[in-house]
Coordinates of C-alpha atoms and ligand atoms in Angstrom, one line a residue:
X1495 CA -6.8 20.4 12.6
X1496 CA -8.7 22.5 13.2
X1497 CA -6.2 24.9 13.2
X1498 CA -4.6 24.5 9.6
X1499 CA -4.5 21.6 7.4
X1500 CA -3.1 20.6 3.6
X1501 CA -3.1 17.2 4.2
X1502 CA -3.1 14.0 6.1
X1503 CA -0.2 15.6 8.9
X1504 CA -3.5 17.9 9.8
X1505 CA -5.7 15.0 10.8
X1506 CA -3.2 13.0 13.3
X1507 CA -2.2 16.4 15.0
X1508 CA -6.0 16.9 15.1
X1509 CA -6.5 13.5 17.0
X1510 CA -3.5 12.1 18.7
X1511 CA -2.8 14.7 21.1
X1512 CA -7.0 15.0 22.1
X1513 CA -6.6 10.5 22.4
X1514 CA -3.4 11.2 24.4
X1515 CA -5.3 13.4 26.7
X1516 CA -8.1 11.3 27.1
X1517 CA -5.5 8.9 28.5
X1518 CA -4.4 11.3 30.9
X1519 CA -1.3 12.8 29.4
X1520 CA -0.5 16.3 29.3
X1521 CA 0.1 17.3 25.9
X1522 CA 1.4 20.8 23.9
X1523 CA 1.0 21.1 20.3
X1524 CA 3.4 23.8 18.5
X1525 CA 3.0 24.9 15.3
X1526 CA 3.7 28.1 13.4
X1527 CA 0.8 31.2 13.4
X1528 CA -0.1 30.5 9.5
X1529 CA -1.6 33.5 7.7
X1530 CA -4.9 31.4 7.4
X1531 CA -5.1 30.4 10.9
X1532 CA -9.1 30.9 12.2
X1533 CA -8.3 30.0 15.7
X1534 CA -11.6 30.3 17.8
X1535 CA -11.3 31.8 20.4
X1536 CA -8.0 33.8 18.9
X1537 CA -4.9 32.3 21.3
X1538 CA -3.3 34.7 24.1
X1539 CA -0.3 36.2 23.5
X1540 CA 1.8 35.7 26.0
X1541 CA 4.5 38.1 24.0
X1542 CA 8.1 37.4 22.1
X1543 CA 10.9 35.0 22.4
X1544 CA 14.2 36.2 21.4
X1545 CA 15.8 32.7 19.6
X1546 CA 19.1 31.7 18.5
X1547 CA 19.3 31.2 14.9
X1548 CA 21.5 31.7 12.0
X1549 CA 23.7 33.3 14.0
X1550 CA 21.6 36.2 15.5
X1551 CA 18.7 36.3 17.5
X1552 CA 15.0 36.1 15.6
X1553 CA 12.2 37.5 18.0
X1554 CA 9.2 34.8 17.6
X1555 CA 5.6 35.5 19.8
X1556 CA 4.0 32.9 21.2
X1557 CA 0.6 32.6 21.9
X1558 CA -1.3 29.7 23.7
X1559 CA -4.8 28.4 24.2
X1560 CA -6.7 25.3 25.6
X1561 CA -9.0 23.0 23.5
X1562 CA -10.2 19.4 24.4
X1563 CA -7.6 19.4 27.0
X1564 CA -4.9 19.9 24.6
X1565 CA -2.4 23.1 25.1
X1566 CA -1.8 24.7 21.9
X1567 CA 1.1 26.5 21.4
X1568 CA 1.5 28.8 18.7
X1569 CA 5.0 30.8 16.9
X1570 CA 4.3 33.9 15.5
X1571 CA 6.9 35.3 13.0
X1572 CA 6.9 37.2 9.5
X1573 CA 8.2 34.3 7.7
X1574 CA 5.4 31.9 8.8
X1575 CA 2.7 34.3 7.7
X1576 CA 1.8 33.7 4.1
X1577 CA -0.8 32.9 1.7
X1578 CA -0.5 29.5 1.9
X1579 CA 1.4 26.7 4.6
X1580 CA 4.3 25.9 2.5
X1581 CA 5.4 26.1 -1.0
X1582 CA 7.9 28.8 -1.5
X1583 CA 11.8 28.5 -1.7
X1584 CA 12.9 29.2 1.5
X1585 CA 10.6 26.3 3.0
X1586 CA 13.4 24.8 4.7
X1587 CA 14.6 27.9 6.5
X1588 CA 11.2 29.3 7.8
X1589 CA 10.7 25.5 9.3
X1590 CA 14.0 25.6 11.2
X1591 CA 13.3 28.7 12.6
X1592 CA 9.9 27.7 13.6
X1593 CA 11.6 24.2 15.3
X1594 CA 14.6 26.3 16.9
X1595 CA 11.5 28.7 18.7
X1596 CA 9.8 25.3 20.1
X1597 CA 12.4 25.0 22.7
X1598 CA 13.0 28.9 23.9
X1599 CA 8.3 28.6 23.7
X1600 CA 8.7 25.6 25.7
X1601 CA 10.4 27.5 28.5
X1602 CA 8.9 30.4 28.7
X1603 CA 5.6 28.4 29.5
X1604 CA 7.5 26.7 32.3
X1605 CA 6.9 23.5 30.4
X1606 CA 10.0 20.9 30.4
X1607 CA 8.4 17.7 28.3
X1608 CA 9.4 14.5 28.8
X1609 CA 9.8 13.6 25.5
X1610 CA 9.6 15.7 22.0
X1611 CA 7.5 14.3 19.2
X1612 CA 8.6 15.9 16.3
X1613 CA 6.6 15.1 12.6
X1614 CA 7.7 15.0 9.2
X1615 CA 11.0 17.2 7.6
X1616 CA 9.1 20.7 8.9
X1617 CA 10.3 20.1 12.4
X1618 CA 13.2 17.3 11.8
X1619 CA 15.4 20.3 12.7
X1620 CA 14.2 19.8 16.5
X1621 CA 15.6 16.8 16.7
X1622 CA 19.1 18.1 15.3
X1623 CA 19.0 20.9 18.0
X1624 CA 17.9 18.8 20.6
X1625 CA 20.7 16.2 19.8
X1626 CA 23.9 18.9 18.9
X1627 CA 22.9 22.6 19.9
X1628 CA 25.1 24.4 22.5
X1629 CA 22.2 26.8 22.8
X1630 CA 18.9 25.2 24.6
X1631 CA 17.6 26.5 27.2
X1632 CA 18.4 24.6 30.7
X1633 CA 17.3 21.3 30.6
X1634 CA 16.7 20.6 27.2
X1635 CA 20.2 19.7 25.8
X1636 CA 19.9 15.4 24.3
X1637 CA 15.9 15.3 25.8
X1638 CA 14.3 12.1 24.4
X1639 CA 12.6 12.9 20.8
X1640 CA 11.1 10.9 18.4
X1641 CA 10.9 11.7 14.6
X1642 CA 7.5 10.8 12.8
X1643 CA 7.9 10.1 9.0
X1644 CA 4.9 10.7 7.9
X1645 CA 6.1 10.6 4.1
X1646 CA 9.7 9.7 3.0
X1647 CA 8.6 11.6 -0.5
X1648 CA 9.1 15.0 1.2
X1649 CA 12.7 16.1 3.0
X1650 CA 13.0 19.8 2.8
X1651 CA 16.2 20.2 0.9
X1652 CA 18.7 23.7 1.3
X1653 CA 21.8 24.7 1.3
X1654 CA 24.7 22.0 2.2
X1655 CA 26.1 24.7 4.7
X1656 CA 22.4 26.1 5.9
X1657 CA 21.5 23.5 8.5
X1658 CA 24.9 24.5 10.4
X1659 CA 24.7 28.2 9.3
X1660 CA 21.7 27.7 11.4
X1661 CA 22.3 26.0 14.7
X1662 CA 25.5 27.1 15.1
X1663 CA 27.6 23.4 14.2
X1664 CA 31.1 22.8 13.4
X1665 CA 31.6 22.4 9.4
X1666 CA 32.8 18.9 10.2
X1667 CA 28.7 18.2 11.8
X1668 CA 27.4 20.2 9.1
X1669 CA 28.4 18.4 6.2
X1670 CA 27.6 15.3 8.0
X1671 CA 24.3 16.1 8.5
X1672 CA 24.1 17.0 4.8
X1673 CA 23.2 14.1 2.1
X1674 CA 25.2 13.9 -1.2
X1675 CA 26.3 17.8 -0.7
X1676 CA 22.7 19.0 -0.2
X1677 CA 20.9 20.3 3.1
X1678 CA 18.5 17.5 4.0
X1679 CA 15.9 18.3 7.1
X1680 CA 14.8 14.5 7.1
X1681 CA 18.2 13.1 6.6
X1682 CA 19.5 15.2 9.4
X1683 CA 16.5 14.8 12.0
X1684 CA 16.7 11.3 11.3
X1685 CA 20.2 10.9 11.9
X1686 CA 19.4 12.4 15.2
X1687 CA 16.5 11.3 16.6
X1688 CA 16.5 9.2 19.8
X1689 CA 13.6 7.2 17.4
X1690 CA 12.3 7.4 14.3
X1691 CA 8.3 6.8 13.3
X1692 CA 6.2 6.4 10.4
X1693 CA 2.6 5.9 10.2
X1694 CA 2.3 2.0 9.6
X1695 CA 4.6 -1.0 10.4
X1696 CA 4.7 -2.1 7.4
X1697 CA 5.8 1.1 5.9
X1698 CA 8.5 1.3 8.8
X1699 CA 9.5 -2.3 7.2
X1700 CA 9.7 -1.4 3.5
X1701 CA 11.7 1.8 4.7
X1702 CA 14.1 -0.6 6.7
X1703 CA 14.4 -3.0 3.7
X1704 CA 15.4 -0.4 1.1
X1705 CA 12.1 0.5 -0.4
X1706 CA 10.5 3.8 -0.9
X1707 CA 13.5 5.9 0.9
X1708 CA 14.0 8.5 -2.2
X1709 CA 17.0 8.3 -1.3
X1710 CA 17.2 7.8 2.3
X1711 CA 17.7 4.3 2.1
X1712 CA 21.1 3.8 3.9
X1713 CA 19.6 5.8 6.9
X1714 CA 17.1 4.2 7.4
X1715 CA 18.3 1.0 7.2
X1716 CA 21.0 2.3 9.6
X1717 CA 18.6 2.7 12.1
X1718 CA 17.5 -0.8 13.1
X1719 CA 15.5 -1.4 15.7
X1720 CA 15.5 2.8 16.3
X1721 CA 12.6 2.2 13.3
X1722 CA 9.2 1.7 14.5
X1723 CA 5.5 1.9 12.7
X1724 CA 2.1 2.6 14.8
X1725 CA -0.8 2.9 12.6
X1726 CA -2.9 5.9 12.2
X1727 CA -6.0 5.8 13.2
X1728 CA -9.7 7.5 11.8
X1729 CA -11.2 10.1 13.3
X1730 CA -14.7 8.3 14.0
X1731 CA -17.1 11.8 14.7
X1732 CA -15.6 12.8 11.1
X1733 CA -16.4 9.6 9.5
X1734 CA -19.8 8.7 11.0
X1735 CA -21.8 7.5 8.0
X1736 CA -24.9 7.8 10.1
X1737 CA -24.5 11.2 10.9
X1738 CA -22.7 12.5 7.7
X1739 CA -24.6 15.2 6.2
X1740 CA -23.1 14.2 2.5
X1741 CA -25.9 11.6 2.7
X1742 CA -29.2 10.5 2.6
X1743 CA -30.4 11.0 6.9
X1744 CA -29.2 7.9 8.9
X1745 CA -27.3 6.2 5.8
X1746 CA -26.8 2.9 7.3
X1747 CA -23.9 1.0 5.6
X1748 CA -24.7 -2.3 7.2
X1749 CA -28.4 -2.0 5.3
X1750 CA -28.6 -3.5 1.6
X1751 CA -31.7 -1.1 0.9
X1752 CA -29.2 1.8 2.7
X1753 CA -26.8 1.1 0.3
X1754 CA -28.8 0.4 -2.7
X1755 CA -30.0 4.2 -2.4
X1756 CA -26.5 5.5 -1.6
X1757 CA -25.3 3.9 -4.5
X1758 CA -28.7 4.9 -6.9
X1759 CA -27.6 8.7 -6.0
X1760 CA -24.3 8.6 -6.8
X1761 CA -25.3 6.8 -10.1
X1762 CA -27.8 9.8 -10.4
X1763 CA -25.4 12.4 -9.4
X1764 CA -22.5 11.3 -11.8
X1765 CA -24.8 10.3 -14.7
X1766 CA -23.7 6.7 -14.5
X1767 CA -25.7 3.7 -16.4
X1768 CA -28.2 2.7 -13.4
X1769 CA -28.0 -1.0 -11.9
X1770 CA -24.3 -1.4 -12.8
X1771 CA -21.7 -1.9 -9.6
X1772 CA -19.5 1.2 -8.9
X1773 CA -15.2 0.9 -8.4
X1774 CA -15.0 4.2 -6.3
X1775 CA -11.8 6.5 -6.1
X1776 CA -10.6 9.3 -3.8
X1777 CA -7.5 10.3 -4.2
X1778 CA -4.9 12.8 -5.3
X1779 CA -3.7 12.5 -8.8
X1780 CA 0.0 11.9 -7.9
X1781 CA 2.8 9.0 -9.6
X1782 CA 2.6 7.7 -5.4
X1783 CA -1.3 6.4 -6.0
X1784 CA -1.1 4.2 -9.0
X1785 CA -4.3 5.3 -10.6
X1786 CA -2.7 5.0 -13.9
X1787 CA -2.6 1.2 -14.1
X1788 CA -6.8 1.9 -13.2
X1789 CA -6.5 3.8 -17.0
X1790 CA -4.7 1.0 -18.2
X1791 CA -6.9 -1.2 -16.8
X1792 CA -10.0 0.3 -18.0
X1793 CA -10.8 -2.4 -20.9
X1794 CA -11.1 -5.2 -18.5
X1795 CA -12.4 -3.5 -15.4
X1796 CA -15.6 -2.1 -18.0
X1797 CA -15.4 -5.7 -19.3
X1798 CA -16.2 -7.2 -15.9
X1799 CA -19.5 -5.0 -15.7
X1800 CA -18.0 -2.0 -13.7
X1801 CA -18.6 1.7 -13.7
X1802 CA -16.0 3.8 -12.2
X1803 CA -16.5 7.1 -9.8
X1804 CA -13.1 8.7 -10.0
X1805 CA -12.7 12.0 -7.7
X1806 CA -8.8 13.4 -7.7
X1807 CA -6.6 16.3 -8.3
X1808 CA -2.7 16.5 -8.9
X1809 CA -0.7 16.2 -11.8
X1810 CA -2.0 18.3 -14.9
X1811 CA -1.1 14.9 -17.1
X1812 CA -2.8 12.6 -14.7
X1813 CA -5.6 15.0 -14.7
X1814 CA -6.5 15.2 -18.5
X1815 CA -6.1 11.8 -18.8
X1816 CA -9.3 10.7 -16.7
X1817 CA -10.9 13.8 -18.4
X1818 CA -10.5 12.0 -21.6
X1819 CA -11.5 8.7 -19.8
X1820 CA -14.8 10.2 -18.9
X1821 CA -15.5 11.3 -22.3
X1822 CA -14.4 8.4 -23.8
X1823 CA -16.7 6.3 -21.6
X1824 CA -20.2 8.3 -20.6
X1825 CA -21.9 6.6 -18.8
X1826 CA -19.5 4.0 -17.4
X1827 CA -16.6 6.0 -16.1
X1828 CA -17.6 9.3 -14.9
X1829 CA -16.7 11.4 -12.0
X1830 CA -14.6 14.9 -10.7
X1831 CA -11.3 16.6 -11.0
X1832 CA -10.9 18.8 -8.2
X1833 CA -11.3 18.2 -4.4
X1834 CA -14.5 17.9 -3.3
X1835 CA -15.6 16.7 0.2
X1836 CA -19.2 16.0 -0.4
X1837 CA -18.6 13.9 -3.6
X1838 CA -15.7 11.9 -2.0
X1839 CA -17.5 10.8 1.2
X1840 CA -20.5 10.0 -1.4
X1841 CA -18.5 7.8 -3.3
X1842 CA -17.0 5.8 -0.3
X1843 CA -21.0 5.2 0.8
X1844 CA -22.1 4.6 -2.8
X1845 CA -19.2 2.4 -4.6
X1846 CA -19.0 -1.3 -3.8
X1847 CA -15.4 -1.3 -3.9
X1848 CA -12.4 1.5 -3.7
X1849 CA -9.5 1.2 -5.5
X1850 CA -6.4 2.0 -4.1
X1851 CA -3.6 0.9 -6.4
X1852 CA -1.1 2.9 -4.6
X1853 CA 2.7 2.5 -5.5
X1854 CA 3.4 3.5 -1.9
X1855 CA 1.2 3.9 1.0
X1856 CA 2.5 5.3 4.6
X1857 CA -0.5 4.9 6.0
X1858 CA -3.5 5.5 4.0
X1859 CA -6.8 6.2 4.9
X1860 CA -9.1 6.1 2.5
X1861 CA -9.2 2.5 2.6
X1862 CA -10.3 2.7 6.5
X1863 CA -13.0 5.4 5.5
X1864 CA -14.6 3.1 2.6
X1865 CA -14.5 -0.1 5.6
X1866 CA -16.8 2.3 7.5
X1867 CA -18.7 3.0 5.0
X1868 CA -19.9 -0.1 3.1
X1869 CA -17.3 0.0 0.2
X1870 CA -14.8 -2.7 0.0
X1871 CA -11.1 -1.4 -0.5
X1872 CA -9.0 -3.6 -3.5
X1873 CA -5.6 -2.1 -3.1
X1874 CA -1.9 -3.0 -3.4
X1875 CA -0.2 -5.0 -0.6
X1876 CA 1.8 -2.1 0.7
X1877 CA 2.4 -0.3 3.7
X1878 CA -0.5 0.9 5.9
X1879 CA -2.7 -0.6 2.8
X1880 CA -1.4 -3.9 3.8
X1881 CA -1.6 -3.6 7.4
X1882 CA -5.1 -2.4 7.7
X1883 CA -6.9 -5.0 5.2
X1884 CA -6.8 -8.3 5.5
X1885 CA -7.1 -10.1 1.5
X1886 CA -10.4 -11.7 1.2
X1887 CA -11.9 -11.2 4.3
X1888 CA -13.1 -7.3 4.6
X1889 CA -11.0 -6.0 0.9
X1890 CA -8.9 -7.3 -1.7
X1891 CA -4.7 -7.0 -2.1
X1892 CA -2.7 -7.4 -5.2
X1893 CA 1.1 -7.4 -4.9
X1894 CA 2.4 -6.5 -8.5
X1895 CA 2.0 -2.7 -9.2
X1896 CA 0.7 -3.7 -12.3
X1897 CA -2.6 -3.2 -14.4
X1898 CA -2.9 -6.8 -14.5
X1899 CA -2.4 -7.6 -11.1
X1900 CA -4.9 -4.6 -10.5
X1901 CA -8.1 -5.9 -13.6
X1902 CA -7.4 -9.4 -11.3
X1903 CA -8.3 -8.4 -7.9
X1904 CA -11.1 -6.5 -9.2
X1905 CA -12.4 -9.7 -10.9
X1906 CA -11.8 -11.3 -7.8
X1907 CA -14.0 -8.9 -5.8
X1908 CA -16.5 -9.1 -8.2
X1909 CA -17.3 -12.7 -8.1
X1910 CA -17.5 -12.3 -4.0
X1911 CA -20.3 -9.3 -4.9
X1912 CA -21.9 -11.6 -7.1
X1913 CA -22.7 -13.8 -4.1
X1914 CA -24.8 -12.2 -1.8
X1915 CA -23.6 -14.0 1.5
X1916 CA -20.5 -13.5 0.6
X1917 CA -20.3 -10.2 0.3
X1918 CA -22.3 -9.6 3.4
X1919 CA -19.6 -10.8 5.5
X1920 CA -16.9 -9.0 3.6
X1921 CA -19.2 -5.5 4.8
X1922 CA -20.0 -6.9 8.1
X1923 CA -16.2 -7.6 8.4
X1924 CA -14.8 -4.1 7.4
X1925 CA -17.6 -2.4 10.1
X1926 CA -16.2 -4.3 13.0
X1927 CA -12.8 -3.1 12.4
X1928 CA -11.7 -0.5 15.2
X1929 CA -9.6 2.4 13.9
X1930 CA -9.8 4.6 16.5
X1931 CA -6.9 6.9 17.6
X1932 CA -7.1 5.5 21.0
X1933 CA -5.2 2.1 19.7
X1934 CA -2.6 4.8 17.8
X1935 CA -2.3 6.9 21.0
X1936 CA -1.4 4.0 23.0
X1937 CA 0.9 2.4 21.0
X1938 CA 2.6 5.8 20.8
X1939 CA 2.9 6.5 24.6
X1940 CA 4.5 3.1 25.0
X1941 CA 6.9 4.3 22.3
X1942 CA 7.8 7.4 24.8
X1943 CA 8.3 5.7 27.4
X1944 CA 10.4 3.5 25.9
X1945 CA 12.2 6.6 24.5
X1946 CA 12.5 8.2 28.0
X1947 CA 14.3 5.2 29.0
X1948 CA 16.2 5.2 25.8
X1949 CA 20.1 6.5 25.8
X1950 CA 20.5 8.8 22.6
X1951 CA 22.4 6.4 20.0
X1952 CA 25.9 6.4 20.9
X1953 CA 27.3 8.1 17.7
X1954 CA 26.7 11.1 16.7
X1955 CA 26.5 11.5 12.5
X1956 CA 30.1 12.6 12.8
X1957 CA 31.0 9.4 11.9
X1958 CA 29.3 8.7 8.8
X1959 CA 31.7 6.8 6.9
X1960 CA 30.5 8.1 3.1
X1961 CA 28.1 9.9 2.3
X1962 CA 25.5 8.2 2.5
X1963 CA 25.2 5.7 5.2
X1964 CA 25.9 6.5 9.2
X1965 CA 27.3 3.8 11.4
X1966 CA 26.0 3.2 14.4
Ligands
ADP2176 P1 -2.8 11.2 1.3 O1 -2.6 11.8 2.6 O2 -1.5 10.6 0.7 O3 -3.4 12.1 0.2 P2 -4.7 9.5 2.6 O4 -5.4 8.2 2.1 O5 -3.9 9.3 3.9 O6 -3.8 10.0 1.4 O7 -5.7 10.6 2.9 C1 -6.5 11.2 1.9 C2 -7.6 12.0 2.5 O8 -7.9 13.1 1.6 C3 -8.9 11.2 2.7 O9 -9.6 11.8 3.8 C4 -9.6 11.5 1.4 O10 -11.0 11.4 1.5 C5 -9.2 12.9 1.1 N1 -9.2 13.3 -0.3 C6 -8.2 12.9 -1.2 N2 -8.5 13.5 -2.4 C7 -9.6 14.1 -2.3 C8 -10.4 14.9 -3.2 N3 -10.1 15.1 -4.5 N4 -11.6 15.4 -2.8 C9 -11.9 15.3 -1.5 N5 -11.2 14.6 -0.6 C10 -10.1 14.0 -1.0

């Protein structure tokens, strides 16, 4: 952000680098010249990079400009400009190119980092090239990196023999580098990483206990104390609610009459039954969020005196089902299928609670948005989900994925609504929470610095003994 976005990936490269700066760091963002990109003002084009790749040399400009004190950096080539970011079948290819350029874009700005932060599978190849290329330019041969994981679901998959096709390995590194005889970005960055990130410690814990790895299990339990979690943080100009032109001028979420109005509109908006309490949700339709134990749950959570506000898109399935909840239930469970920025940041100001019944969290952020905004998160005891909210003091966490578990905590919550003083201090609770990215972007640096004192593991993955696990 602001440069690109399909997701959550957008919003920490939006904020961490400009909170890394504010500390006084001197920070360069790469990232590929998308078709879509609306840079303002347009970057300078310094000219092309000739880069080794796939056994030839791929020409890549690079183009550069200056915003809140953070130096953007970014690749043009043909195979980063598309319709869209990602999505097509040569994903993993066009992404390696574009981490093999960083290096060769590095240098020809005369800038020599001391450490690399790469994020998610896209630029996991960095960390590969960083850790085994014969082809860097001077001074970048094993420099400190760091892999962020910013979702274990996704690990751009290829070829067995691409990822060495690429960078030029011995067959005996490729295959290593491969996971069950397929091309595996993550796999490979993070067998090569000096350390690997993810976005919560408790998501960094489940990872490291076997859960949630799709398959990368044995890695990352491999990696031991190589594993760390910072939390993201929220990007508090975005989520002001007292300056958020979604709502009614100078919402207030710490005012009873503030919210009473917030929650009257959305009631209006979504033609819900007036004077009943609203469980909120934002999210995308996906298997990873849980929302069908909410369906399942339906019976009980209407029984308790609910409404629900659902807004979400994903899976077609998903989709039709809460369609056919909404008919099924005018009145009480009503809402949006699509995404819709307006709606969603009405919801978190006019819901009493959010649900978020995720099987999975990284990191999470809706749950940080609603705090801010005078809904109370009920979530699963996962991940960032976990980290961020504390059970019965400002939201409500249920450990069984279940729609049991899920109708209990919301009957929980509403017996602490249905006591005014009670509720008051689970609001006042949630507001004083400090999420911003300045806690993230210091927990980070100490991270580097700990990396730029690191050695690179001893082994490299040439001695994974199946194939599966690496030793260490
Ligand atoms: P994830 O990145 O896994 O989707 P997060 O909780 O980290 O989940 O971030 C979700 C972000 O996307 C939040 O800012 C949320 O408000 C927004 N969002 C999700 N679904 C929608 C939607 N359908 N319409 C508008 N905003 C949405």
């Amino acid at each position: 952000m602001p440069f690109a976005k399909t997701g959550g990936l957008a919003d920490v490269l939006g904020a961490l680098p400009r909170a890394q700066v504010e500390l006084g760091h001197d920070v360069w963002v790469a990232l590929p010249w998308y078709a879509s990109l609306t840079a303002q003002p347009a970057p300078y084009w310094i000219g092309d990079i000739e880069v080794p790749f796939d056994g030839g040399l791929e020409r890549v400009g690079v183009g550069t400009l200056e915003r809140d004190g953070v130096r953007w950096v970014f690749l043009g080539h043909d195979a980063f400009r598309r319709e869209t970011l990602y999505g097509y079948p040569d994903d993993a290819r066009r992404f390696a190119l574009f981490s093999a350029a960083v290096p060769f874009a590095a240098h020809r700005l005369g800038v020599l980092p001391h450490v690399v932060h790469a994020h998610d599978w896209h630029a996991a190849f960095l960390s590969v090239l960083l850790r085994a290329s014969a082809k860097l330019p001077v001074g970048f041969a094993r420099l400190p990196n760091l892999l962020s994981v910013h979702n274990a679901q996704y690990q751009g998959w290829t070829d067995p023999a691409a990822l060495s096709l690429w960078g030029g390995f011995d067959a005996e590194l490729g295959a290593a580098l491969a996971l069950r005889g397929v091309g595996n970005l993550l796999h490979a960055g993070a067998l090569s990483a000096t350390r690997v990130g993810t976005v919560s410690p408790g998501y960094a814990r489940e990872l490291a206990h076997g859960q949630h790895g799709y398959g990368l299990e044995g890695v990352f339990a491999a990696l031991g104390d190589r594993l760390f979690g910072a939390l993201n943080g929220l990007d508090l100009e975005l989520f002001d609610p007292q300056r958020d032109a979604a709502l009614p001028a100078g919402f207030d979420p710490a005012s009873a009459d503030g919210r009473r109005r917030a929650g009257e509109l959305l009631r209006e908006e979504l033609e819900l039954e007036p004077g009943r309490p609203v469980v909120g949700v934002v999210s995308r339709l996906v298997e990873q969020k849980g929302l069908d134990l909410l369906l399942e749950a339906l019976p009980e959570v209407l029984a308790q005196g609910w409404s629900v506000a659902l807004l979400g898109s994903g899976e077609g399935a998903q989709e039709e089902r809460w369609r056919r909840a909404f008919g099924q239930h005018s009145g009480r469970v009503a809402g949006r299928i699509g995404y819709d920025d307006r709606l969603a940041r009405r919801i978190y100001a006019g819901s009493q609670v959010l649900a978020i019944p995720s099987r999975f969290e990284p990191c999470g952020l809706t749950q940080m948005i609603a705090m801010r905004y005078g809904s109370v998160p009920v979530a699963r005891a996962t991940g960032g989900l976990a980290d961020t909210i504390r059970d019965g003091v400002d939201g409500f966490l249920f450990e069984e994925p279940s729609a049991r578990a899920l109708g209990q905590a919301l009957g929980r919550a509403k017996s602490a609504l249905n006591d005014p003083a009670r509720w008051a201090a689970l609001l006042a609770a949630g507001q004083s929470r400090d999420f911003s990215w300045s806690n993230t972007a210091r927990a980070y640096l100490q991270r580097y610095r700990e990396v730029h004192h690191d050695d690179v593991p001893p082994t490299l993955p040439r001695e994974v003994d199946d194939d599966r696990t690496p030793s260490r």
